[in-house]
Amino acid sequence: MTSKVNNPESSDQRSSILEEKEKEKNKNNANLITEQKKKALELAISQIEKQFGMGSIMKLGGKPIIENIPSISTGSLSLDIALGIGGIPQGRVIEIFGPESSGKTTLTLQIIAEAQKKGGIAAFIDAEHALDLSYAKKIGVNVDDLLVSQPGTGEEALEIADSLVRSGSVDVLVIDSVAALVPKAEIEGDMGDAHMGLQARLMSQALRKLTSAISKSNTAVIFINQIRMKIGIMFGSPETTTGGNALKFYASVRIDIRRTGSIKKGDEVVGSRTKARIVKNKVAPPFKEAEFDIIYNSGISTEGDIVDIGSESGIIDKAGTWFSYGKERLGQGREAAKEFLRNNPDIKNEIMEKIMKHFNLKR
């Protein structure tokens, strides 16, 4: 009489084969589902592009968005470095705010001058009706080619801005200022009439409409804004900007600019020391600061930036009060070094190139 003996090894082999088959089946099913998803996605993308146009939807890996973003120099080397991309980003909303006489308009005029140097077209919507063309000319703005509008109402200003952006031909558009964008209802109303939240609603509606057009046109839209004080604030900063919260959210870059001191030549005040803080930046790390000189009737001092950044990065040697570049003595004291660079443009450009290379920036 023979007895059946179970072979544990053969049983394990059978279960292993069954597991492998199950895995293969699941893998084939997953591949089938993936292929079906791909086809469904391709169909959806083609329908979206057919309805809304090419580029209305895309893969981030297909086209770099943040990398190599085009920029316009601010005219300040230190601020370009702080912004992380060599200037303000194109195709984005930028807010520049600060107290009165802090250098807001000077900075925007300097940006316009830099854009024009590259052959760009610039527009200035002067809602404050206070643009000084002779000052703009001294800073380096080509006023003959500058598009200027002085609208009567906030709605008119923002409609003009929308038309210019949608044309796709303007590289930089400045709106000066948000506080001066007065709604039509307020202008036509009587003095003392309450118009709660009208300007905030106007800004919110305009930015909703403008944002997609700004991105497609590659226009850098700069809003200059003023500071107001909130009443009854016990803790935290009482400062706020005008025009509601919409601009804070829609802006890719927000620059807080402040005057920190005076620049004197003898007893005469010839300029102001200015600090700019990047309080918001969607294209590079935020919260960086830059300090630069604004010289009256000539704008931002490039030489001052070169001396400061060059000595900080080790490109310019500083021994006591003396500044030197290689074997070349630049001068004793910061102002003397600035004067030397002003009179020697070849050395100035050579140092600037080294600074740009050091910070991986292009100009």
Tab-separated table of C-alpha atoms in Angstrom:
chain	number	residue	atom	x	y	z
A	1	MET	CA	0.000	0.000	0.000
A	2	THR	CA	1.451	3.349	-1.133
A	3	SER	CA	0.742	6.604	0.693
A	4	LYS	CA	0.606	10.095	-0.914
A	5	VAL	CA	3.180	12.458	0.482
A	6	ASN	CA	2.677	16.241	-0.009
A	7	ASN	CA	5.795	17.956	-1.326
A	8	PRO	CA	6.020	21.361	0.374
A	9	GLU	CA	8.527	22.635	-2.219
A	10	SER	CA	6.200	21.951	-5.186
A	11	SER	CA	3.316	23.632	-3.317
A	12	ASP	CA	5.440	26.747	-2.719
A	13	GLN	CA	6.490	26.794	-6.379
A	14	ARG	CA	2.849	26.647	-7.534
A	15	SER	CA	1.840	29.537	-5.237
A	16	SER	CA	4.861	31.549	-6.400
A	17	ILE	CA	3.905	31.005	-10.058
A	18	LEU	CA	0.315	32.073	-9.301
A	19	GLU	CA	1.565	35.230	-7.561
A	20	GLU	CA	3.789	36.097	-10.541
A	21	LYS	CA	0.856	35.608	-12.925
A	22	GLU	CA	-1.347	37.819	-10.727
A	23	LYS	CA	1.336	40.528	-10.656
A	24	GLU	CA	1.727	40.363	-14.439
A	25	LYS	CA	-2.044	40.612	-14.864
A	26	ASN	CA	-2.217	43.648	-12.536
A	27	LYS	CA	0.705	45.258	-14.370
A	28	ASN	CA	-0.997	44.774	-17.745
A	29	ASN	CA	-4.236	46.218	-16.343
A	30	ALA	CA	-2.322	49.221	-14.920
A	31	ASN	CA	-0.588	49.800	-18.274
A	32	LEU	CA	-3.971	49.598	-20.026
A	33	ILE	CA	-5.474	52.141	-17.598
A	34	THR	CA	-2.410	54.413	-18.041
A	35	GLU	CA	-2.734	54.261	-21.840
A	36	GLN	CA	-6.459	55.029	-21.593
A	37	LYS	CA	-5.699	57.988	-19.285
A	38	LYS	CA	-3.030	59.292	-21.680
A	39	LYS	CA	-5.435	59.128	-24.630
A	40	ALA	CA	-8.199	60.818	-22.607
A	41	LEU	CA	-5.750	63.550	-21.463
A	42	GLU	CA	-4.475	64.139	-25.022
A	43	LEU	CA	-8.077	64.463	-26.225
A	44	ALA	CA	-8.926	66.914	-23.408
A	45	ILE	CA	-5.796	69.024	-24.126
A	46	SER	CA	-6.552	69.134	-27.867
A	47	GLN	CA	-10.139	70.258	-27.128
A	48	ILE	CA	-8.916	72.965	-24.693
A	49	GLU	CA	-6.342	74.245	-27.231
A	50	LYS	CA	-8.950	74.185	-30.005
A	51	GLN	CA	-11.346	76.260	-27.880
A	52	PHE	CA	-8.918	78.612	-26.102
A	53	GLY	CA	-5.845	78.615	-28.381
A	54	MET	CA	-2.348	77.113	-28.312
A	55	GLY	CA	-0.516	77.515	-25.005
A	56	SER	CA	-3.714	77.764	-22.940
A	57	ILE	CA	-2.595	74.577	-21.132
A	58	MET	CA	0.870	73.028	-20.939
A	59	LYS	CA	3.145	70.757	-18.917
A	60	LEU	CA	5.609	72.518	-16.644
A	61	GLY	CA	8.346	70.241	-17.967
A	62	GLY	CA	7.494	71.183	-21.548
A	63	LYS	CA	8.180	74.900	-21.210
A	64	PRO	CA	10.205	76.515	-18.427
A	65	ILE	CA	8.135	79.147	-16.637
A	66	ILE	CA	10.231	80.403	-13.726
A	67	GLU	CA	13.605	79.489	-15.246
A	68	ASN	CA	15.130	82.107	-17.550
A	69	ILE	CA	12.224	84.482	-16.966
A	70	PRO	CA	12.843	87.697	-18.958
A	71	SER	CA	13.575	90.748	-16.839
A	72	ILE	CA	14.186	94.483	-17.079
A	73	SER	CA	16.987	96.005	-14.999
A	74	THR	CA	15.968	98.461	-12.284
A	75	GLY	CA	19.061	100.586	-12.918
A	76	SER	CA	20.353	99.574	-9.473
A	77	LEU	CA	22.823	96.691	-9.466
A	78	SER	CA	22.134	95.902	-5.798
A	79	LEU	CA	18.350	95.788	-6.369
A	80	ASP	CA	18.772	93.602	-9.487
A	81	ILE	CA	20.771	91.137	-7.358
A	82	ALA	CA	18.186	91.251	-4.526
A	83	LEU	CA	15.384	90.499	-7.014
A	84	GLY	CA	17.251	87.314	-7.986
A	85	ILE	CA	16.681	87.455	-11.758
A	86	GLY	CA	18.564	90.613	-12.685
A	87	GLY	CA	15.619	93.001	-12.529
A	88	ILE	CA	11.826	93.097	-12.470
A	89	PRO	CA	10.092	90.159	-14.207
A	90	GLN	CA	8.275	90.732	-17.488
A	91	GLY	CA	4.736	89.421	-17.884
A	92	ARG	CA	4.035	90.069	-14.199
A	93	VAL	CA	2.406	92.641	-11.904
A	94	ILE	CA	4.852	94.589	-9.716
A	95	GLU	CA	3.971	96.906	-6.828
A	96	ILE	CA	6.407	99.584	-5.640
A	97	PHE	CA	5.267	101.325	-2.464
A	98	GLY	CA	6.653	103.593	0.220
A	99	PRO	CA	6.219	106.957	1.975
A	100	GLU	CA	6.358	110.291	0.151
A	101	SER	CA	9.692	111.310	-1.424
A	102	SER	CA	11.160	107.829	-0.962
A	103	GLY	CA	12.181	107.365	-4.613
A	104	LYS	CA	9.211	105.403	-6.023
A	105	THR	CA	8.792	107.447	-9.212
A	106	THR	CA	12.577	107.759	-9.669
A	107	LEU	CA	12.917	103.961	-9.546
A	108	THR	CA	10.139	103.444	-12.107
A	109	LEU	CA	11.592	106.098	-14.438
A	110	GLN	CA	14.970	104.347	-14.146
A	111	ILE	CA	13.279	101.037	-15.142
A	112	ILE	CA	11.695	102.797	-18.148
A	113	ALA	CA	15.125	104.174	-19.165
A	114	GLU	CA	16.666	100.666	-18.934
A	115	ALA	CA	13.828	99.185	-21.030
A	116	GLN	CA	14.289	101.897	-23.685
A	117	LYS	CA	18.050	101.198	-23.821
A	118	LYS	CA	17.177	97.650	-24.925
A	119	GLY	CA	14.849	99.008	-27.615
A	120	GLY	CA	11.677	98.444	-25.595
A	121	ILE	CA	8.491	100.513	-25.619
A	122	ALA	CA	7.369	102.105	-22.338
A	123	ALA	CA	4.118	103.752	-21.240
A	124	PHE	CA	3.400	105.933	-18.196
A	125	ILE	CA	-0.180	106.396	-16.971
A	126	ASP	CA	0.050	109.557	-14.880
A	127	ALA	CA	-3.087	109.407	-12.729
A	128	GLU	CA	-1.515	111.907	-10.295
A	129	HIS	CA	-0.937	114.423	-13.146
A	130	ALA	CA	2.496	115.130	-11.638
A	131	LEU	CA	5.031	113.650	-14.078
A	132	ASP	CA	8.068	115.921	-14.466
A	133	LEU	CA	9.341	115.281	-18.008
A	134	SER	CA	12.499	117.377	-17.524
A	135	TYR	CA	13.439	115.218	-14.505
A	136	ALA	CA	12.651	112.037	-16.471
A	137	LYS	CA	14.950	113.266	-19.249
A	138	LYS	CA	17.805	113.872	-16.762
A	139	ILE	CA	17.460	110.289	-15.468
A	140	GLY	CA	17.879	108.946	-19.005
A	141	VAL	CA	14.306	108.477	-20.238
A	142	ASN	CA	13.764	109.127	-23.938
A	143	VAL	CA	10.694	111.328	-23.424
A	144	ASP	CA	10.050	111.619	-27.184
A	145	ASP	CA	9.314	107.873	-27.377
A	146	LEU	CA	7.560	107.599	-24.000
A	147	LEU	CA	3.797	107.017	-24.162
A	148	VAL	CA	2.077	109.228	-21.555
A	149	SER	CA	-1.586	109.301	-20.549
A	150	GLN	CA	-3.244	111.556	-17.965
A	151	PRO	CA	-6.696	109.995	-17.447
A	152	GLY	CA	-9.568	111.693	-15.650
A	153	THR	CA	-10.929	108.662	-13.776
A	154	GLY	CA	-9.678	105.364	-12.383
A	155	GLU	CA	-11.812	103.407	-14.864
A	156	GLU	CA	-10.315	105.347	-17.780
A	157	ALA	CA	-6.758	104.729	-16.525
A	158	LEU	CA	-7.283	100.980	-16.159
A	159	GLU	CA	-9.062	100.672	-19.533
A	160	ILE	CA	-6.097	102.422	-21.205
A	161	ALA	CA	-3.740	100.056	-19.351
A	162	ASP	CA	-5.786	97.053	-20.527
A	163	SER	CA	-5.708	98.225	-24.170
A	164	LEU	CA	-1.926	98.796	-24.080
A	165	VAL	CA	-1.256	95.398	-22.469
A	166	ARG	CA	-3.508	93.534	-24.930
A	167	SER	CA	-1.715	95.181	-27.867
A	168	GLY	CA	1.330	93.079	-26.926
A	169	SER	CA	3.675	95.883	-28.006
A	170	VAL	CA	4.487	97.525	-24.655
A	171	ASP	CA	7.427	96.198	-22.595
A	172	VAL	CA	6.860	98.185	-19.409
A	173	LEU	CA	3.754	100.014	-18.207
A	174	VAL	CA	3.768	102.236	-15.104
A	175	ILE	CA	0.616	103.366	-13.284
A	176	ASP	CA	1.290	106.311	-10.933
A	177	SER	CA	-0.400	105.852	-8.535
A	178	VAL	CA	-3.049	103.495	-7.128
A	179	ALA	CA	-4.207	106.180	-4.667
A	180	ALA	CA	-4.961	108.516	-7.608
A	181	LEU	CA	-7.181	105.951	-9.404
A	182	VAL	CA	-10.386	107.649	-8.290
A	183	PRO	CA	-13.623	105.882	-9.356
A	184	LYS	CA	-15.949	107.805	-11.676
A	185	ALA	CA	-18.794	107.712	-9.118
A	186	GLU	CA	-16.603	109.522	-6.581
A	187	ILE	CA	-15.532	112.212	-9.067
A	188	GLU	CA	-19.104	112.856	-10.216
A	189	GLY	CA	-20.489	112.788	-6.657
A	190	ASP	CA	-20.565	115.618	-4.140
A	191	MET	CA	-17.875	116.381	-1.586
A	192	GLY	CA	-18.545	114.429	1.603
A	193	ASP	CA	-20.435	111.576	-0.103
A	194	ALA	CA	-19.523	108.127	1.256
A	195	HIS	CA	-18.002	105.753	-1.316
A	196	MET	CA	-16.991	102.785	0.800
A	197	GLY	CA	-14.861	100.171	-0.969
A	198	LEU	CA	-15.340	101.606	-4.480
A	199	GLN	CA	-11.625	101.838	-5.263
A	200	ALA	CA	-10.923	98.362	-3.844
A	201	ARG	CA	-13.682	96.866	-6.046
A	202	LEU	CA	-12.334	98.745	-9.079
A	203	MET	CA	-8.801	97.393	-8.495
A	204	SER	CA	-10.052	93.850	-7.896
A	205	GLN	CA	-12.113	93.850	-11.106
A	206	ALA	CA	-9.307	95.398	-13.181
A	207	LEU	CA	-6.646	92.964	-11.961
A	208	ARG	CA	-8.891	89.951	-12.629
A	209	LYS	CA	-9.236	91.191	-16.197
A	210	LEU	CA	-5.594	92.237	-16.671
A	211	THR	CA	-3.667	89.287	-15.206
A	212	SER	CA	-3.986	86.775	-18.064
A	213	ALA	CA	-3.336	89.477	-20.706
A	214	ILE	CA	-0.199	90.641	-18.847
A	215	SER	CA	1.202	87.094	-18.799
A	216	LYS	CA	0.578	86.536	-22.527
A	217	SER	CA	1.897	89.943	-23.628
A	218	ASN	CA	5.104	89.782	-21.511
A	219	THR	CA	4.466	93.333	-20.274
A	220	ALA	CA	5.885	94.350	-16.896
A	221	VAL	CA	3.036	96.294	-15.254
A	222	ILE	CA	4.223	98.447	-12.337
A	223	PHE	CA	1.766	99.962	-9.868
A	224	ILE	CA	3.169	102.766	-7.697
A	225	ASN	CA	1.380	102.856	-4.349
A	226	GLN	CA	1.288	105.069	-1.282
A	227	ILE	CA	1.268	104.204	2.414
A	228	ARG	CA	-1.608	104.937	4.779
A	229	MET	CA	-1.900	104.434	8.552
A	230	LYS	CA	-4.560	102.109	9.962
A	231	ILE	CA	-6.446	103.589	12.915
A	232	GLY	CA	-6.607	101.789	16.268
A	233	ILE	CA	-3.799	99.288	15.657
A	234	MET	CA	-2.228	98.320	18.997
A	235	PHE	CA	0.075	95.518	17.812
A	236	GLY	CA	1.989	95.067	14.573
A	237	SER	CA	2.624	97.653	11.879
A	238	PRO	CA	-0.163	100.225	11.397
A	239	GLU	CA	1.002	100.844	7.817
A	240	THR	CA	-1.049	99.669	4.857
A	241	THR	CA	-1.236	100.403	1.123
A	242	THR	CA	-4.206	101.919	-0.707
A	243	GLY	CA	-6.599	100.179	-3.108
A	244	GLY	CA	-7.603	97.144	-1.037
A	245	ASN	CA	-5.984	93.709	-0.916
A	246	ALA	CA	-6.293	92.633	-4.579
A	247	LEU	CA	-2.960	94.147	-5.664
A	248	LYS	CA	-1.142	92.426	-2.770
A	249	PHE	CA	-2.364	89.039	-4.051
A	250	TYR	CA	-1.938	89.607	-7.798
A	251	ALA	CA	1.553	91.167	-7.578
A	252	SER	CA	4.437	88.768	-8.270
A	253	VAL	CA	6.907	91.254	-6.775
A	254	ARG	CA	6.305	93.872	-4.053
A	255	ILE	CA	9.081	96.363	-3.269
A	256	ASP	CA	9.006	98.509	-0.124
A	257	ILE	CA	11.245	101.542	-0.748
A	258	ARG	CA	12.399	103.946	1.992
A	259	ARG	CA	14.747	106.915	2.292
A	260	THR	CA	17.294	106.170	5.036
A	261	GLY	CA	19.570	109.227	4.926
A	262	SER	CA	20.991	112.172	3.010
A	263	ILE	CA	24.046	112.310	0.754
A	264	LYS	CA	25.946	115.553	1.221
A	265	LYS	CA	28.636	117.356	-0.706
A	266	GLY	CA	29.930	119.792	1.860
A	267	ASP	CA	26.840	121.378	3.392
A	268	GLU	CA	24.696	120.787	0.303
A	269	VAL	CA	22.362	117.753	0.136
A	270	VAL	CA	22.911	116.185	-3.310
A	271	GLY	CA	20.978	112.930	-2.933
A	272	SER	CA	19.457	110.352	-0.638
A	273	ARG	CA	20.509	106.930	0.613
A	274	THR	CA	17.664	104.526	-0.158
A	275	LYS	CA	16.760	101.048	1.074
A	276	ALA	CA	14.509	98.707	-0.929
A	277	ARG	CA	13.084	95.554	0.663
A	278	ILE	CA	11.543	92.759	-1.432
A	279	VAL	CA	8.507	91.924	0.722
A	280	LYS	CA	7.067	89.513	-1.863
A	281	ASN	CA	8.750	87.636	-4.697
A	282	LYS	CA	7.172	84.789	-6.677
A	283	VAL	CA	10.117	84.344	-9.061
A	284	ALA	CA	13.025	84.204	-6.569
A	285	PRO	CA	13.576	84.029	-2.781
A	286	PRO	CA	11.904	87.040	-1.084
A	287	PHE	CA	12.801	89.278	1.894
A	288	LYS	CA	16.127	90.433	0.464
A	289	GLU	CA	17.268	94.030	0.840
A	290	ALA	CA	19.226	96.453	-1.312
A	291	GLU	CA	20.726	99.843	-0.493
A	292	PHE	CA	21.656	102.376	-3.150
A	293	ASP	CA	22.173	106.099	-3.756
A	294	ILE	CA	19.658	108.289	-5.564
A	295	ILE	CA	21.450	111.422	-6.763
A	296	TYR	CA	19.213	114.411	-7.499
A	297	ASN	CA	18.885	115.215	-11.219
A	298	SER	CA	20.783	112.085	-12.300
A	299	GLY	CA	18.973	109.096	-10.741
A	300	ILE	CA	20.384	105.916	-9.196
A	301	SER	CA	24.173	105.927	-8.787
A	302	THR	CA	25.647	102.913	-10.602
A	303	GLU	CA	29.122	103.791	-9.304
A	304	GLY	CA	27.908	103.667	-5.687
A	305	ASP	CA	26.431	100.194	-6.274
A	306	ILE	CA	29.677	98.959	-7.867
A	307	VAL	CA	31.783	100.215	-4.922
A	308	ASP	CA	29.422	98.659	-2.326
A	309	ILE	CA	28.860	95.269	-3.994
A	310	GLY	CA	32.411	95.038	-5.348
A	311	SER	CA	33.922	95.494	-1.873
A	312	GLU	CA	31.381	93.094	-0.276
A	313	SER	CA	32.100	90.347	-2.831
A	314	GLY	CA	35.897	90.819	-2.750
A	315	ILE	CA	36.188	92.110	-6.329
A	316	ILE	CA	37.227	95.529	-4.992
A	317	ASP	CA	39.779	95.532	-2.163
A	318	LYS	CA	39.142	97.779	0.817
A	319	ALA	CA	41.976	98.574	3.210
A	320	GLY	CA	40.907	101.093	5.824
A	321	THR	CA	39.354	103.940	3.848
A	322	TRP	CA	41.191	103.110	0.602
A	323	PHE	CA	39.512	101.254	-2.281
A	324	SER	CA	41.547	99.480	-4.965
A	325	TYR	CA	40.947	97.164	-7.928
A	326	GLY	CA	43.970	94.999	-8.697
A	327	LYS	CA	46.920	97.394	-8.927
A	328	GLU	CA	44.637	100.375	-9.573
A	329	ARG	CA	43.920	102.704	-6.658
A	330	LEU	CA	40.273	103.869	-6.875
A	331	GLY	CA	40.534	106.472	-4.141
A	332	GLN	CA	40.335	107.217	-0.447
A	333	GLY	CA	36.745	107.102	0.740
A	334	ARG	CA	33.579	105.936	-0.994
A	335	GLU	CA	32.845	109.230	-2.772
A	336	ALA	CA	36.395	109.388	-4.204
A	337	ALA	CA	36.081	105.791	-5.476
A	338	LYS	CA	32.724	106.668	-7.091
A	339	GLU	CA	34.294	109.698	-8.792
A	340	PHE	CA	37.180	107.556	-10.126
A	341	LEU	CA	34.742	105.025	-11.659
A	342	ARG	CA	32.691	107.859	-13.171
A	343	ASN	CA	35.816	109.159	-14.917
A	344	ASN	CA	37.081	105.696	-15.959
A	345	PRO	CA	34.188	103.876	-17.702
A	346	ASP	CA	36.392	100.992	-18.947
A	347	ILE	CA	37.398	99.971	-15.406
A	348	LYS	CA	33.819	100.564	-14.233
A	349	ASN	CA	32.412	98.217	-16.922
A	350	GLU	CA	35.097	95.594	-16.214
A	351	ILE	CA	34.219	95.504	-12.492
A	352	MET	CA	30.498	95.423	-13.317
A	353	GLU	CA	30.985	92.410	-15.624
A	354	LYS	CA	32.811	90.566	-12.829
A	355	ILE	CA	30.012	91.385	-10.355
A	356	MET	CA	27.339	90.143	-12.800
A	357	LYS	CA	29.320	86.936	-13.364
A	358	HIS	CA	29.792	86.481	-9.604
A	359	PHE	CA	26.004	86.607	-9.046
A	360	ASN	CA	25.140	84.624	-12.238
A	361	LEU	CA	23.174	87.524	-13.711
A	362	LYS	CA	22.862	88.740	-17.287
A	363	ARG	CA	22.263	92.303	-18.359
